[in-house]
XYZ file of C-alpha atoms in Angstrom:
258
model
C 50.529 33.413 2.257
C 50.799 30.580 -0.465
C 54.221 31.050 -0.956
C 55.916 27.497 -1.024
C 52.831 25.571 -1.608
C 52.409 23.287 -4.642
C 50.035 23.668 -7.434
C 48.113 20.322 -6.008
C 47.839 22.309 -2.748
C 46.704 25.207 -3.972
C 43.953 23.593 -5.960
C 42.947 21.841 -3.111
C 42.897 24.689 -0.958
C 40.871 26.463 -3.551
C 38.271 23.453 -3.620
C 37.977 23.613 0.266
C 37.381 27.581 0.299
C 34.659 26.898 -2.549
C 31.057 27.676 -2.102
C 29.007 24.534 -1.499
C 25.217 24.169 -2.073
C 23.157 21.424 -0.792
C 20.034 20.124 1.085
C 20.318 21.056 4.663
C 19.668 17.290 5.744
C 19.808 14.199 3.300
C 16.285 12.979 4.379
C 13.324 14.029 6.022
C 9.683 12.832 6.716
C 6.124 13.946 7.558
C 2.465 13.034 7.854
C 0.260 12.673 4.676
C -1.779 15.631 6.165
C 1.051 17.643 5.825
C 0.158 19.024 2.223
C 2.914 21.712 2.032
C 6.631 20.808 2.714
C 9.688 23.211 2.685
C 12.692 21.496 1.866
C 15.467 23.646 2.940
C 18.767 24.170 0.836
C 21.758 26.011 2.128
C 25.147 27.274 1.247
C 28.416 26.389 3.427
C 29.442 29.959 3.880
C 28.222 33.489 2.879
C 28.801 34.106 -0.761
C 29.337 37.504 -2.612
C 27.677 36.351 -5.726
C 24.132 34.907 -6.229
C 24.560 31.101 -6.240
C 22.205 29.202 -8.375
C 21.088 25.385 -8.576
C 18.305 23.593 -10.683
C 16.296 20.764 -9.078
C 13.869 17.973 -10.179
C 12.067 14.870 -8.724
C 14.448 12.014 -9.864
C 12.813 8.870 -8.202
C 11.054 7.491 -5.012
C 8.000 5.291 -4.467
C 5.149 7.892 -4.750
C 3.332 8.738 -7.923
C 4.897 12.518 -8.437
C 2.405 13.768 -11.099
C 0.067 15.071 -8.158
C -1.411 11.817 -7.494
C 0.489 11.523 -4.168
C 3.051 14.663 -4.406
C 4.490 16.957 -6.724
C 6.764 19.813 -6.701
C 4.387 22.976 -6.141
C 6.210 25.040 -8.719
C 7.418 22.309 -10.914
C 11.373 21.468 -11.796
C 13.238 24.782 -11.686
C 15.853 26.913 -10.503
C 16.942 28.179 -7.260
C 18.736 31.197 -6.558
C 20.246 32.225 -3.257
C 21.074 35.961 -3.506
C 24.686 37.264 -2.597
C 24.559 37.662 1.547
C 22.258 35.064 2.041
C 22.906 31.160 2.790
C 19.435 29.398 2.442
C 16.500 28.916 0.254
C 13.541 26.371 -0.261
C 12.110 24.131 -2.493
C 8.366 23.186 -1.862
C 6.749 19.943 -2.024
C 2.694 19.363 -2.064
C 1.521 16.390 -0.818
C -2.106 14.817 -1.534
C -3.741 13.906 1.472
C -5.735 11.123 -0.051
C -8.098 8.575 1.961
C -6.367 5.400 0.741
C -4.625 3.032 3.295
C -0.985 2.497 1.655
C 2.448 2.167 2.317
C 4.601 4.835 3.315
C 6.128 6.503 -0.083
C 9.047 8.450 -0.875
C 10.210 11.549 -3.314
C 13.621 12.069 -4.046
C 14.770 15.560 -5.274
C 17.918 15.773 -6.773
C 20.199 19.093 -7.483
C 22.228 19.811 -10.421
C 24.041 22.244 -12.482
C 25.362 24.693 -9.561
C 26.337 28.220 -10.774
C 28.987 30.232 -8.830
C 29.473 27.037 -6.644
C 29.828 23.295 -6.311
C 27.599 20.653 -5.062
C 27.659 19.322 -1.505
C 27.343 15.770 -0.447
C 23.896 16.506 -0.018
C 22.913 16.929 -3.411
C 19.992 14.595 -3.175
C 17.265 14.551 -0.648
C 14.467 11.824 0.194
C 11.390 12.961 1.770
C 9.024 10.140 3.347
C 5.291 10.593 3.131
C 3.709 8.799 6.030
C 0.461 7.159 5.461
C -1.911 8.168 8.193
C -5.167 6.485 6.712
C -6.956 3.668 8.909
C -7.125 -0.190 7.170
C -10.193 -1.098 5.801
C -12.669 -3.434 7.307
C -13.433 -7.067 5.643
C -16.233 -9.251 5.971
C -18.698 -11.524 4.227
C -21.182 -9.886 2.116
C -23.841 -12.378 3.093
C -24.288 -14.236 6.329
C -26.044 -17.472 5.070
C -26.687 -19.395 1.907
C -27.961 -22.815 0.715
C -26.388 -25.181 -1.737
C -27.324 -28.097 -3.251
C -25.116 -31.412 -2.552
C -24.186 -31.937 -6.158
C -23.298 -28.306 -6.665
C -19.479 -29.370 -6.428
C -18.426 -25.862 -5.285
C -19.940 -23.105 -3.275
C -18.630 -19.373 -3.197
C -18.929 -16.869 -0.564
C -17.998 -13.211 -1.262
C -15.772 -11.180 1.102
C -15.647 -7.334 0.614
C -13.519 -4.297 1.945
C -15.286 -1.349 3.478
C -13.582 0.940 0.863
C -10.898 0.656 -1.731
C -7.356 0.195 -0.258
C -3.733 0.789 -1.737
C -2.319 -2.288 -0.487
C -2.801 -6.029 -1.176
C -5.403 -7.543 1.547
C -4.855 -11.102 2.653
C -7.948 -12.844 4.195
C -7.831 -16.354 5.417
C -10.590 -18.556 6.297
C -11.074 -21.391 8.896
C -13.610 -24.031 10.072
C -16.210 -22.558 12.331
C -17.699 -25.578 13.218
C -21.345 -26.890 12.384
C -23.083 -30.239 11.696
C -21.129 -30.938 8.453
C -17.832 -32.850 8.406
C -14.946 -30.994 6.695
C -11.559 -32.470 5.387
C -13.498 -33.354 2.256
C -16.152 -36.187 3.972
C -18.951 -33.333 3.483
C -16.718 -30.267 2.367
C -13.301 -28.727 2.213
C -11.873 -25.384 1.658
C -10.333 -24.284 -1.562
C -7.259 -22.253 -2.453
C -6.422 -20.095 0.630
C -5.493 -17.360 1.519
C -7.962 -14.979 -0.499
C -5.824 -12.080 -1.781
C -7.767 -8.814 -2.712
C -5.653 -6.878 -4.962
C -5.068 -3.364 -4.026
C -7.498 -1.149 -6.182
C -10.019 -3.963 -5.795
C -12.749 -4.354 -3.221
C -13.913 -7.936 -3.005
C -12.517 -11.669 -3.440
C -14.079 -14.983 -3.272
C -13.723 -17.918 -0.903
C -14.531 -21.371 -2.642
C -15.864 -24.316 -0.971
C -15.663 -27.853 -2.480
C -18.909 -29.678 -1.609
C -18.921 -33.463 -1.485
C -21.446 -35.433 -3.477
C -21.679 -38.545 -1.366
C -24.399 -41.558 -1.855
C -25.634 -41.388 1.838
C -29.031 -40.005 2.588
C -28.528 -37.076 5.258
C -30.366 -34.687 6.805
C -29.689 -31.061 5.850
C -25.956 -30.165 7.291
C -24.366 -27.070 7.662
C -20.801 -25.433 8.514
C -19.510 -22.282 9.373
C -16.491 -20.393 7.400
C -14.931 -17.767 10.060
C -12.581 -15.012 8.716
C -9.243 -15.027 10.185
C -5.428 -14.079 9.545
C -6.306 -10.819 7.928
C -3.257 -8.816 6.671
C -3.785 -4.969 5.752
C -7.549 -4.996 7.033
C -9.585 -5.697 10.139
C -12.601 -7.484 10.839
C -15.843 -5.640 10.341
C -19.514 -6.350 9.471
C -20.115 -10.342 9.100
C -17.267 -12.195 9.772
C -19.169 -15.723 9.772
C -20.726 -17.306 6.718
C -23.102 -20.335 7.191
C -23.414 -22.562 4.359
C -26.188 -25.374 4.344
C -25.844 -28.253 2.031
C -29.222 -29.536 0.831
C -28.976 -33.411 0.607
C -30.168 -34.659 -2.761
C -30.305 -38.194 -1.600
C -33.492 -38.027 0.156
C -35.580 -36.836 -2.577
C -33.785 -39.323 -5.161
C -34.486 -42.326 -3.097
C -37.880 -41.401 -1.563
C -40.139 -44.585 -1.389
C -43.052 -44.159 -4.122
C -46.297 -43.329 -2.879
C -48.814 -46.378 -1.952
C -51.829 -46.805 -4.262
C -54.745 -46.929 -1.907
C -56.820 -49.063 -4.713
C -54.367 -52.041 -3.699
C -55.269 -52.152 -0.082
């Protein structure tokens, strides 16, 4: 049947008829609570010999020492017996309680025996995170600070640790004190709570003027949250204790001089 065909054509014909082994699909995904995942590997046709291929994790964003995921039986070799066309590699996913980005695991096939690798020699599995965002709020609703304190700090805290950086913005929620540097002003914003941490500080600058004022207050209000939701105490009231009234109070009169 091959009479009249060139050597190159014969090689091409032989390769086209060869057994090829690879992942059935190049990508797949599943929720984090799907803790056991079977990834299918298949042949392009039935073979009369056992087809063999090795597999291992070669990349991805997930930590694959068991923290996020791992090969259930470790890196190894898959055998597809003669007469069969499919096999599976098993992945174990850790269903943690951490809010985090979706993560990927890349598994690569190498060293085929009795066959060639197909185009799907790698597979990317995406772990879809299913944990809710933490809530964030001020740790206390109020505080008092002396006018000469220069700065005041209000702490914001998460309800639970997060696997993502949380960004918190703060706005002027009103009050008797004037913002914009007259009585007070906000420090550097936004506040970032790094992944793995649970709290951050909002810094406020206090203006120490020379005017004698009654005690004034202002309200800090949480806003513009990223990777978190409002929860608990979303406002914090700061009362400025004036120091001029005490420093310039009139001296008491001596009754003996009246």
